[in-house]
Short mmCIF file of C-alpha atoms in Angstrom, two decimals:
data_model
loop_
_atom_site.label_atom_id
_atom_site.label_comp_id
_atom_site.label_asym_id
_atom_site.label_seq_id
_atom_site.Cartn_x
_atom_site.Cartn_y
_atom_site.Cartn_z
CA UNK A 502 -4.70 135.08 205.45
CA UNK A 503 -6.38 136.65 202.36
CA UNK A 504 -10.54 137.65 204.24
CA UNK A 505 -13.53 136.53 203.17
CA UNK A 506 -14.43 139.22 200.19
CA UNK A 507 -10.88 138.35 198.24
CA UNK A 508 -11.67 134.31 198.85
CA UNK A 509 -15.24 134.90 197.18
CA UNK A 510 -14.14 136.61 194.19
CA UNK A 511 -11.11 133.57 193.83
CA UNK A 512 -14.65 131.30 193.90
CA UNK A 513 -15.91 133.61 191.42
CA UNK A 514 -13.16 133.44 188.79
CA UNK A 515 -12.74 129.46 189.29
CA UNK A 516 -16.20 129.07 188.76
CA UNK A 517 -16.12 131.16 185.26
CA UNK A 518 -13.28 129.50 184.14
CA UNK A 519 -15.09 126.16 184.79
CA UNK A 520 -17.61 127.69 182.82
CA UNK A 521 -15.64 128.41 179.84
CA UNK A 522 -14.03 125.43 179.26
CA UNK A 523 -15.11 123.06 176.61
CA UNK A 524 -18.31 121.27 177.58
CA UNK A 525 -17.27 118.23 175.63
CA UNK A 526 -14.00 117.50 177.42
CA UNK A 527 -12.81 116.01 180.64
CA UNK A 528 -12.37 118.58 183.83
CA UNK A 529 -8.88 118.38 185.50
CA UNK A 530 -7.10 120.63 187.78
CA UNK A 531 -4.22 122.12 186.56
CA UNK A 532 -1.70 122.13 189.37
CA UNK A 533 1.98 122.80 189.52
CA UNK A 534 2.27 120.02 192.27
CA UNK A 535 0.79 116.53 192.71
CA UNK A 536 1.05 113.75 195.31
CA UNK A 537 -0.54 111.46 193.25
CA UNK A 538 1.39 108.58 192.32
CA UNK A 539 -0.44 107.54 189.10
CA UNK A 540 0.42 108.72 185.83
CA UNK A 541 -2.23 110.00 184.01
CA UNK A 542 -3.62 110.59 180.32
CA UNK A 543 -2.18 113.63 178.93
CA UNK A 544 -5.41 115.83 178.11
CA UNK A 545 -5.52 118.67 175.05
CA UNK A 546 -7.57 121.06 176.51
CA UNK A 547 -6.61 122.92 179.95
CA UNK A 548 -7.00 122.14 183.13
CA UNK A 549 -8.81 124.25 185.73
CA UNK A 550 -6.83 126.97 187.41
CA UNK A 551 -7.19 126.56 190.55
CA UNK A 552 -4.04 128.80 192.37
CA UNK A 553 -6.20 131.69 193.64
CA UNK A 554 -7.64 129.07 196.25
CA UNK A 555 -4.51 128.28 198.46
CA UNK A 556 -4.76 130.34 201.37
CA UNK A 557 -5.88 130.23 204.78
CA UNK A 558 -9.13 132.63 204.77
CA UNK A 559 -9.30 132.85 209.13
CA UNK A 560 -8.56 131.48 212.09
CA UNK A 561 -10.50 131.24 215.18
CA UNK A 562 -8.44 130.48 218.26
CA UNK A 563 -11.23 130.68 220.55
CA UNK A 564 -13.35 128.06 218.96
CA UNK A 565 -10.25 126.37 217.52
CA UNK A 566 -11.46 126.47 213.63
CA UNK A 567 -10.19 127.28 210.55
CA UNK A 568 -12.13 128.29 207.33
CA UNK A 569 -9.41 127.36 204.39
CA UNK A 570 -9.76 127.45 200.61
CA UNK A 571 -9.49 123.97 199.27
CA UNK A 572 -5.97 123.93 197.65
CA UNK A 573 -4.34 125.54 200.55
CA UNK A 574 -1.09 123.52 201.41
CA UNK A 575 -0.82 121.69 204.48
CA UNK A 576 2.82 123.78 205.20
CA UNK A 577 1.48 126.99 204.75
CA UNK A 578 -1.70 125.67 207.31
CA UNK A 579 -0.07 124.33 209.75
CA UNK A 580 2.64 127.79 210.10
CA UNK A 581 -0.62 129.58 210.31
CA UNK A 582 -2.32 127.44 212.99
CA UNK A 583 0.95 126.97 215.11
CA UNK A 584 1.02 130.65 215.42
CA UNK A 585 -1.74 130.38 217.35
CA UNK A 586 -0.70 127.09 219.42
CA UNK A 587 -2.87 124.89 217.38
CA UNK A 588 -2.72 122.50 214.49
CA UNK A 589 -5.03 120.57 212.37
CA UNK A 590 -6.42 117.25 214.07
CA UNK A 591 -4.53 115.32 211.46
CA UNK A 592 -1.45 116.58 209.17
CA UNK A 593 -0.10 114.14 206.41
CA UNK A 594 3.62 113.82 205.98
CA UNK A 595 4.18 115.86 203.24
CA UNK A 596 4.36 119.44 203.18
CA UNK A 597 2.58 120.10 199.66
CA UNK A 598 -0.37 117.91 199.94
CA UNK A 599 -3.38 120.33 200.09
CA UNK A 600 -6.65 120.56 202.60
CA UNK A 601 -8.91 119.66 199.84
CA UNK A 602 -6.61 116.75 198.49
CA UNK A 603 -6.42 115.29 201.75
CA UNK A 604 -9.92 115.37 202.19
CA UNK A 605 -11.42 114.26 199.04
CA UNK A 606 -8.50 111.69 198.61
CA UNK A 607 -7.93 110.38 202.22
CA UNK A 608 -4.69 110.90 204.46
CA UNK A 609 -3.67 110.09 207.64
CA UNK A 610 -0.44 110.44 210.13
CA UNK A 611 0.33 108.94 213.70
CA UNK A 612 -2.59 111.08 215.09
CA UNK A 613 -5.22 108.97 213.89
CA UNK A 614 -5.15 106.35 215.88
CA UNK A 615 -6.91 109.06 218.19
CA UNK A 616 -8.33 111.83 215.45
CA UNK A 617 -9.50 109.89 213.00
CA UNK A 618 -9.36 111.21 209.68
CA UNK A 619 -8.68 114.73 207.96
CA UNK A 620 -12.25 114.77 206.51
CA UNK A 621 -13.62 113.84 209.92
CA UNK A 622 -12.60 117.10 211.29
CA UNK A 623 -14.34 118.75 208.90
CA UNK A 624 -17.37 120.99 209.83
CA UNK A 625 -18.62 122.31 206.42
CA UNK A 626 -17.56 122.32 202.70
CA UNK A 627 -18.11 124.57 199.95
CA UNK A 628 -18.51 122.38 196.57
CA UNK A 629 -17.46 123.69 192.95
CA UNK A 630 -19.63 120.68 191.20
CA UNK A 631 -19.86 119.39 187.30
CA UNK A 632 -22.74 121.62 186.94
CA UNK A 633 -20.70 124.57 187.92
CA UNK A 634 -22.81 125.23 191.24
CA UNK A 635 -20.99 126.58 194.39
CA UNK A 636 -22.77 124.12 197.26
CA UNK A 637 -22.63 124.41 200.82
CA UNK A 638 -22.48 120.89 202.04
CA UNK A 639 -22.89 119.77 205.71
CA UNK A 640 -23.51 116.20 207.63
CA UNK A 641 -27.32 117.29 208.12
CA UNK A 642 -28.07 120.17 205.82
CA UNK A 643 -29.60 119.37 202.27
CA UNK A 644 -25.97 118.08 201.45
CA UNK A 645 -25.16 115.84 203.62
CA UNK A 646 -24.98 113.08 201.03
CA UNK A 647 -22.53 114.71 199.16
CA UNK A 648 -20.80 116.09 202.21
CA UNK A 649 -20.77 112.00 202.93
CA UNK A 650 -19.69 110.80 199.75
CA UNK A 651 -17.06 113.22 199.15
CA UNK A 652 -13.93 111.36 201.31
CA UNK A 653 -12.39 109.17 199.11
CA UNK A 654 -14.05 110.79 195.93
CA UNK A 655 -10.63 112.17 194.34
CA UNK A 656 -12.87 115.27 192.39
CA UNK A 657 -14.97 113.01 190.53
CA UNK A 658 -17.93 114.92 192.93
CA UNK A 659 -16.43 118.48 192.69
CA UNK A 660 -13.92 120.29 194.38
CA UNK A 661 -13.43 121.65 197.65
CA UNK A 662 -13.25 125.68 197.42
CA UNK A 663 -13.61 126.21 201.56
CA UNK A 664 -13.67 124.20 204.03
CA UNK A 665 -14.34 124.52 208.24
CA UNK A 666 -11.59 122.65 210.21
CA UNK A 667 -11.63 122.14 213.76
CA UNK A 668 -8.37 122.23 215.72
CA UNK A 669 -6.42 121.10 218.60
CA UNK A 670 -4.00 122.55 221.09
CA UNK A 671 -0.27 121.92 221.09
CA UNK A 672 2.95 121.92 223.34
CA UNK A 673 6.24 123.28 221.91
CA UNK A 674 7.56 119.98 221.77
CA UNK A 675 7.04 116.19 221.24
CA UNK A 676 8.54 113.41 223.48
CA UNK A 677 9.34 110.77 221.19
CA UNK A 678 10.32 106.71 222.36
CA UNK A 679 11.07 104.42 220.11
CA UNK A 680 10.28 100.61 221.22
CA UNK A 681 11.98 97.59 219.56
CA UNK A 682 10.09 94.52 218.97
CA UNK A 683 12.11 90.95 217.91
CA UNK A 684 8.33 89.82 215.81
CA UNK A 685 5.42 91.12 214.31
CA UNK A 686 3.29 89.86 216.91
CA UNK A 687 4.24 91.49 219.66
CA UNK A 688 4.66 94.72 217.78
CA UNK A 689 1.02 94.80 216.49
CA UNK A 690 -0.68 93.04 219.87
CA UNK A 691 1.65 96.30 221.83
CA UNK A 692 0.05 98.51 219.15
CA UNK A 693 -3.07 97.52 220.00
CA UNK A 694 -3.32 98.54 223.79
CA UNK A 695 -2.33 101.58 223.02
CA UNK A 696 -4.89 102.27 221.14
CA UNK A 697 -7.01 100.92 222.93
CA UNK A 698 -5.96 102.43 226.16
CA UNK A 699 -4.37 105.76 225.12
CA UNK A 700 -1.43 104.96 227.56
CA UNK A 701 1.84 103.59 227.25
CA UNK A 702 4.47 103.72 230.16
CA UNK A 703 1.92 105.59 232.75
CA UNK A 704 2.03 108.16 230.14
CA UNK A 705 -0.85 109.63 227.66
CA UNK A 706 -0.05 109.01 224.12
CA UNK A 707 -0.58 111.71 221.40
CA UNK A 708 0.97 110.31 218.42
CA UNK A 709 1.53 106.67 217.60
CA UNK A 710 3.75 105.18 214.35
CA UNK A 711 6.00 102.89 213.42
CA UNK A 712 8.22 101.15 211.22
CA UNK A 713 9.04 97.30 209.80
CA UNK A 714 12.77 96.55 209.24
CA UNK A 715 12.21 92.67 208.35
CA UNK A 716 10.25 90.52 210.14
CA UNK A 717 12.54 90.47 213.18
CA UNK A 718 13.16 93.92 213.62
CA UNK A 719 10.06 96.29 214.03
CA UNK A 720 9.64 99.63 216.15
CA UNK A 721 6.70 101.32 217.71
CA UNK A 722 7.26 105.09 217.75
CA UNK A 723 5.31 106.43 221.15
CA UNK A 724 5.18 110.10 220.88
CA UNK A 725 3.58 112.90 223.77
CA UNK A 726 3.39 116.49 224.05
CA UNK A 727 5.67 118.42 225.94
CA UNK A 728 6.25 121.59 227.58
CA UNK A 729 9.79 121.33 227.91
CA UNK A 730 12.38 119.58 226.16
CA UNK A 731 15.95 118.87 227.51
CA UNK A 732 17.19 118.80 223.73
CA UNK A 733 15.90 118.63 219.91
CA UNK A 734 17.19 117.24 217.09
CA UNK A 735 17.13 117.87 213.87
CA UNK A 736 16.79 115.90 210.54
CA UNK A 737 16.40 118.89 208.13
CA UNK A 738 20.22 118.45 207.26
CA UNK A 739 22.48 115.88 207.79
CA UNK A 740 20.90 113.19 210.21
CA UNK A 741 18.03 110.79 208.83
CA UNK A 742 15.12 110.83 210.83
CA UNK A 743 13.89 107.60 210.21
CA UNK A 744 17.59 105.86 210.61
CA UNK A 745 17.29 107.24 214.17
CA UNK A 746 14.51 104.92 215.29
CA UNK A 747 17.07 102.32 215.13
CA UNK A 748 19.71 104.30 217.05
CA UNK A 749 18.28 105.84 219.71
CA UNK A 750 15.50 104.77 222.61
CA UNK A 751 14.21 108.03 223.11
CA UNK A 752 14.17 111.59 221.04
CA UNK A 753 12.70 115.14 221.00
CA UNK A 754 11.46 117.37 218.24
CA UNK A 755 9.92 120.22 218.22
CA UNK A 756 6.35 120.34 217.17
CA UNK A 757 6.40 121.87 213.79
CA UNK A 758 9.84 119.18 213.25
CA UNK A 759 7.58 116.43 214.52
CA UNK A 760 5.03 117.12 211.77
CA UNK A 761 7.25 117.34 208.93
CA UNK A 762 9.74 114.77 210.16
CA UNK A 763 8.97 112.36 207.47
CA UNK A 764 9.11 115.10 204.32
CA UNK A 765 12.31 115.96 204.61
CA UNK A 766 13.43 112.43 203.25
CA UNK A 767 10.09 111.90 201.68
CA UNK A 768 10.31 108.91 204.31
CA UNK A 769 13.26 106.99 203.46
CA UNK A 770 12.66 107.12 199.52
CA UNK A 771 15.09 110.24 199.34
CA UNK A 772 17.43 106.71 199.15
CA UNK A 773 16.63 106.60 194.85
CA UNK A 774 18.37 109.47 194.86
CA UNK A 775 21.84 109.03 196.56
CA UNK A 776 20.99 111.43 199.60
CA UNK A 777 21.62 108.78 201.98
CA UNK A 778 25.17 108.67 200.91
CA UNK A 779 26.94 111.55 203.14
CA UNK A 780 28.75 113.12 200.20
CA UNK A 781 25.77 113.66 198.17
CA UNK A 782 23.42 114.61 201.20
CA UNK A 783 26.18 117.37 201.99
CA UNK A 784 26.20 119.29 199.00
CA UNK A 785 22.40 118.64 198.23
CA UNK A 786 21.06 121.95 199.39
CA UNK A 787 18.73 121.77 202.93
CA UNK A 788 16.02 123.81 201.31
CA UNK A 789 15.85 121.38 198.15
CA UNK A 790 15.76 118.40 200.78
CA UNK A 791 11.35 118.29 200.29
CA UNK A 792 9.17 115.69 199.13
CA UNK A 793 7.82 118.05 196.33
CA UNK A 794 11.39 118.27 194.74
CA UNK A 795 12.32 114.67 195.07
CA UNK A 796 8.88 114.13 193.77
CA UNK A 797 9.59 116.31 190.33
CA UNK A 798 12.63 114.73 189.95
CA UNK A 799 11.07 111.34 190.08
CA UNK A 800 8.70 112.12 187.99
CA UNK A 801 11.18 113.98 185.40
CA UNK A 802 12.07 110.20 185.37
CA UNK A 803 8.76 108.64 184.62
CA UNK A 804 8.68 110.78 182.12
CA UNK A 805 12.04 110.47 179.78
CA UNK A 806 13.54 107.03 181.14
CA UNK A 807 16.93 108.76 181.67
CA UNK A 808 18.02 106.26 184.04
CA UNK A 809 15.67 103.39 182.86
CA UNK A 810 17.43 103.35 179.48
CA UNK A 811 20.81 103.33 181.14
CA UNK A 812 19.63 100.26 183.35
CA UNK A 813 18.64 98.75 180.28
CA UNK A 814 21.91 99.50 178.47
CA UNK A 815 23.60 97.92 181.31
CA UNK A 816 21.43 94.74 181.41
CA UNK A 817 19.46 95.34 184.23
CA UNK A 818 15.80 94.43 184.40
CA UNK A 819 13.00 97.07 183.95
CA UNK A 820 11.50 97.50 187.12
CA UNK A 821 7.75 97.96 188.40
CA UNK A 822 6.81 100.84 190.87
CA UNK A 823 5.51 99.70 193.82
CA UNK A 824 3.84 102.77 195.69
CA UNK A 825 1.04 101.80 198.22
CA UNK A 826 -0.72 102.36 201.15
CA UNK A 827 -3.66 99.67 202.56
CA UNK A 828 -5.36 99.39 205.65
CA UNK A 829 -5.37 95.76 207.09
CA UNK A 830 -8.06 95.15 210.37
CA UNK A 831 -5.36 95.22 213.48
CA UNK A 832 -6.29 91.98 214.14
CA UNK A 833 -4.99 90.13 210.52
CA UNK A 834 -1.86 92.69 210.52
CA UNK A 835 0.54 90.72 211.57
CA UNK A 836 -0.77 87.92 208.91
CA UNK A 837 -0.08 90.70 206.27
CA UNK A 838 3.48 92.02 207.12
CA UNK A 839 4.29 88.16 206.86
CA UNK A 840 2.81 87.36 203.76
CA UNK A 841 4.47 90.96 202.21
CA UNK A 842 7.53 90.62 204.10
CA UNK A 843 7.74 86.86 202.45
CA UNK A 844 7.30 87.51 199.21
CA UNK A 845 7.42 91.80 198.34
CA UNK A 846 10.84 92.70 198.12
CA UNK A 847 10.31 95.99 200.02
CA UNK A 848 11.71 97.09 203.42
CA UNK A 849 11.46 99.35 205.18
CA UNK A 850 7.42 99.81 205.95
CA UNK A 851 5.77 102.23 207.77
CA UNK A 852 2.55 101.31 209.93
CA UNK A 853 0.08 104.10 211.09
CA UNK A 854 -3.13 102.42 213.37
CA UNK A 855 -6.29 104.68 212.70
CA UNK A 856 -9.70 104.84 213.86
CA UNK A 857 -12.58 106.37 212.80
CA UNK A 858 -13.91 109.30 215.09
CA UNK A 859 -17.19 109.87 213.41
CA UNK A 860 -19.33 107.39 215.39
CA UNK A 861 -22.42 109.41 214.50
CA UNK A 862 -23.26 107.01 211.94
CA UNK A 863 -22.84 103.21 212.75
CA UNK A 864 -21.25 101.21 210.90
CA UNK A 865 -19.34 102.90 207.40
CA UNK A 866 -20.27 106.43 207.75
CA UNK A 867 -18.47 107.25 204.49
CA UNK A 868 -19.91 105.20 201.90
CA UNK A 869 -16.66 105.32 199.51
CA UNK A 870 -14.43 103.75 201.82
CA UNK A 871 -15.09 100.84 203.65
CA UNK A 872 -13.84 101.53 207.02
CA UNK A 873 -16.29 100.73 210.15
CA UNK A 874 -16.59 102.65 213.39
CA UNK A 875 -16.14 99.52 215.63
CA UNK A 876 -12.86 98.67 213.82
CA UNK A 877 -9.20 100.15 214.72
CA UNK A 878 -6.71 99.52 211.10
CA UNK A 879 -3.40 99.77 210.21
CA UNK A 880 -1.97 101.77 207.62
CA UNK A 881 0.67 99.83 205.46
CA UNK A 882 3.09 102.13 203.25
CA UNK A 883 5.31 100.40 201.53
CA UNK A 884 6.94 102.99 198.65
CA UNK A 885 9.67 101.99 195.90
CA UNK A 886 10.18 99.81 193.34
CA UNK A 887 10.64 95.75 192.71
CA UNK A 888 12.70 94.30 189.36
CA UNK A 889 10.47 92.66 186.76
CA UNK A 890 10.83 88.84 186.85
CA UNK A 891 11.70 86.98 183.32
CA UNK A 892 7.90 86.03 182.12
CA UNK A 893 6.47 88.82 184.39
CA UNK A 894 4.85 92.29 183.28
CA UNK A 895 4.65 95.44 185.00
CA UNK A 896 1.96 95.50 187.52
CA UNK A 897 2.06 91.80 188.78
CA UNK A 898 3.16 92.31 191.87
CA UNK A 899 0.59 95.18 192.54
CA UNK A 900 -1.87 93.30 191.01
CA UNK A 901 -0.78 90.18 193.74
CA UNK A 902 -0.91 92.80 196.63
CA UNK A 903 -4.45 93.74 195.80
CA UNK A 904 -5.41 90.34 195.81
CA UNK A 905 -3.25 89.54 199.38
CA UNK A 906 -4.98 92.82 200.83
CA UNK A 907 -8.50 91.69 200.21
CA UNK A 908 -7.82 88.29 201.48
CA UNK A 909 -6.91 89.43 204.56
CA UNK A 910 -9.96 91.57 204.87
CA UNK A 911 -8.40 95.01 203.94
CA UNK A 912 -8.71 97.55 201.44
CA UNK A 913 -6.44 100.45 199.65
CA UNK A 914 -5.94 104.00 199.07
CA UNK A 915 -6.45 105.25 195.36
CA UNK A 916 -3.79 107.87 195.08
CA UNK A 917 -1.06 105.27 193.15
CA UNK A 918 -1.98 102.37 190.45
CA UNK A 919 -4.88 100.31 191.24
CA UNK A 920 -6.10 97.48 188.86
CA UNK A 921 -8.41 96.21 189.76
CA UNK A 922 -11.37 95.20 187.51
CA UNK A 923 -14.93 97.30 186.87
CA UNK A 924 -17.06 95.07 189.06
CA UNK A 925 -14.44 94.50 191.81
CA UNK A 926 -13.87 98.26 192.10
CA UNK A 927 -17.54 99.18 192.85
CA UNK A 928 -18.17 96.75 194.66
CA UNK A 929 -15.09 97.45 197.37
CA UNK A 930 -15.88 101.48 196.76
CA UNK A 931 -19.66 102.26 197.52
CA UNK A 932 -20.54 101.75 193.83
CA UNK A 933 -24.20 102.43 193.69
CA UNK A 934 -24.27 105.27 196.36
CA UNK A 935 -21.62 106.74 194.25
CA UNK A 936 -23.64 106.49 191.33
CA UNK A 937 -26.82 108.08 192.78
CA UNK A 938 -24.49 110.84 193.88
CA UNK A 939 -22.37 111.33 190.30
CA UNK A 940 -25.93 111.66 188.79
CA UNK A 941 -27.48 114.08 191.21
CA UNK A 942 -24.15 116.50 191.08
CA UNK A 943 -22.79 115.95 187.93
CA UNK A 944 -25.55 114.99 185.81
CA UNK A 945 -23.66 115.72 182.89
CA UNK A 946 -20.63 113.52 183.65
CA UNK A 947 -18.12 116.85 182.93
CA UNK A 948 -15.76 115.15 185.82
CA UNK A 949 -14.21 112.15 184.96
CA UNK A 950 -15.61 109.36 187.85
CA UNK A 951 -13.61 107.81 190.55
CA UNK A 952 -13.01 103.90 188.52
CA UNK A 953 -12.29 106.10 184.85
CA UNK A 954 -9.72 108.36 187.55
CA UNK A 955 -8.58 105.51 190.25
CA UNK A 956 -7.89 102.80 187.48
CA UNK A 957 -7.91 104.03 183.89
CA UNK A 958 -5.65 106.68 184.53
CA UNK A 959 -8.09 109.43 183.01
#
């Protein structure tokens, strides 16, 4: 933890540099990681430095808070919090996504079919804006409508510099029981009282996940607290975490291996890159098995076509990337798993239900992403990549997902290719309170905004 006087002067010297840079171009961030799964427009000028802000500033373990700079990693968070028997409300799966990202570009994990959303544990932000003003934003202070609007705002509003999180108690360990289901049905009604109830088996429910095989072959993953643990496992080496759910009825991490369980095979995409084969996941080295190396790799890829132009060479179709996640109303999820599962060549897919806890405002309390507080959804993730048909281009089969999504009353994440058109996009993300918003904050328009970012790639 760095204090409060060495956090203000890393505010200080972000703010100048923001300052300095040329007023005619677009801002970006210049950071050595990304879990954005877009590519983007290579810019001239340079980004904004942003590395003094990536520390935990304090912790409060009697009102269970945290103050953290905004581009603090989730990894180095949650070793801080744990030391103190806590943890955020809601960690994403991957070590290296940040506070700030999470929050001004969504995330969720099996807790938020209980806690929400990261932003929603939010207490306060401080703003770096277009203008260059610092801003202390809060749900009722002068703020609040950029405190609001921020969620789902990807820096096209500002960036994060601090922000107060609340936190939550934890046991040592996590009780995990994976439940087979023969059709989606069943799967997604069982999902449902759960959430609904809290319960499953007699027992309080703490985390709740799971994962689509094919349409006859689904699993809920029940997960609880617990003191005491009769064994753990461990899929930080050779075993697969996500292969267990099919093996085994009933499991036990500890907490800190229950949060990351899902980076150390970046899910199951690790697969692209031969670690599922035993040879190659033996001499892979356990510290490089992390979503942030995988994720340089892949996009080492993007970048030079290494294997592409060997595919092509061998006669192989060029192949689009397929890397989404949508939330589909509980009730018209099964609908969607069998319309994807019929015709998106993808498998597995991981489903997260979430709920919003802010019920302070009815109905969409964040006006950039339509979620309502009556509602419980279910996260789709569906994360690799489908062969071109002959007479196809890339981004058809996104393009068809978009258009399956909406009809069955969903809506997406932006952190991955969206294409959808102008009109469409503002429509589906709070379009003229965003406006209102971009123009009272950023008057000048020195941040790129959220369809020129989300869509065009800027």
């Amino acid at each position: 933890m760095i204090g409060q006087q060495a956090h203000l002067a890393a505010v200080q010297r972000v703010r100048g540099q923001l300052a300095a840079l040329p007023a005619d171009q677009p801002v970006r961030l210049a950071k050595k990681t990304s879990n954005l799964f877009r590519n983007r427009e290579r810019l001239s000028s340079p980004g904004l430095d942003v590395s003094d802000l990536n520390h935990v500033i304090s912790i409060d373990p009697q009102q269970q808070t945290a103050d953290v700079q905004g581009m603090t990693t989730y990894e180095d968070l949650v070793a801080e919090t744990l030391a103190f028997g806590l943890m955020p409300y809601v960690v994403p799966q991957l070590r290296t996504i940040t506070l700030g990202g999470a929050v001004t570009g969504l995330g969720i994990e099996s807790s938020s079919f209980r806690m929400g959303l990261p932003h929603e544990s939010v207490t306060e932000l401080d703003i770096l804006t277009g203008a260059g003003e610092i801003l202390h934003a809060t749900p009722d202070g002068e703020h609040a409508d950029l405190f609001r609007a921020f969620p789902n705002s990807y820096g096209s509003l500002g960036y994060s510099v601090r922000l107060r999180i609340k936190l939550m108690p934890v046991k040592p360990f996590v009780r995990l029981q994976h439940v087979r289901f023969d059709d989606l049905e069943s799967c997604i009604a069982q999902m449902d009282e759960i959430v609904r109830s809290g319960q499953y088996d007699g027992r309080a429910v703490d985390f709740l996940d799971g994962v689509v095989f094919s349409r006859h072959e689904s699993y809920l993953v029940v997960a609880t607290f617990a003191e005491h643990a009769p064994y753990v496992s461990d899929y930080t080496g050779q075993q697969i975490y996500y292969r267990s759910i099919q093996q085994r009825t009933d499991d036990y991490l500890t907490v800190e291996d229950y949060i990351w369980r899902w980076d150390t095979d970046w899910f199951w995409c690790d697969g692209a890159l031969g670690l599922g084969r035993p040879m190659v996941r033996r001499i892979w080295p356990d510290k490089y098995k992390r979503s942030d190396v995988y994720s340089k790799i892949i996009r080492f890829e993007t970048t030079h076509e290494i294997k592409a132009r060997i595919d092509r060479w061998r006669g192989k179709p060029d192949r689009e990337r397929v890397i989404q996640d949508v939330e589909v109303p509980i009730g018209r999820t099964a609908e969607f798993l069998h319309w994807f599962t019929q015709n998106v060549p993808i498998s597995p897919v991981w489903l997260c239900p979430m709920r919003l806890l802010d019920h302070t405002v009815e109905g969409q309390p964040w006006p950039l992403y339509p979620m309502r507080t009556d509602e419980t959804y279910v996260n789709v993730g569906f994360w690799a990549t489908v062969p071109i048909a002959d007479g196809a281009k890339d981004g058809d089969v996104n393009r068809r997902i978009e258009q399956a999504v909406g009809t069955f009353d969903g809506h997406k994440s932006l952190y991955s290719d969206a294409y959808y058109d102008e009109d469409t996009f503002w429509q589906l993300y709070g379009g003229e309170t965003y406006q209102a918003i971009k123009k009272r904050y950023d008057p000048s328009g020195r941040l790129p905004d959220l369809y020129t970012k989300a869509v065009l790639r800027k």
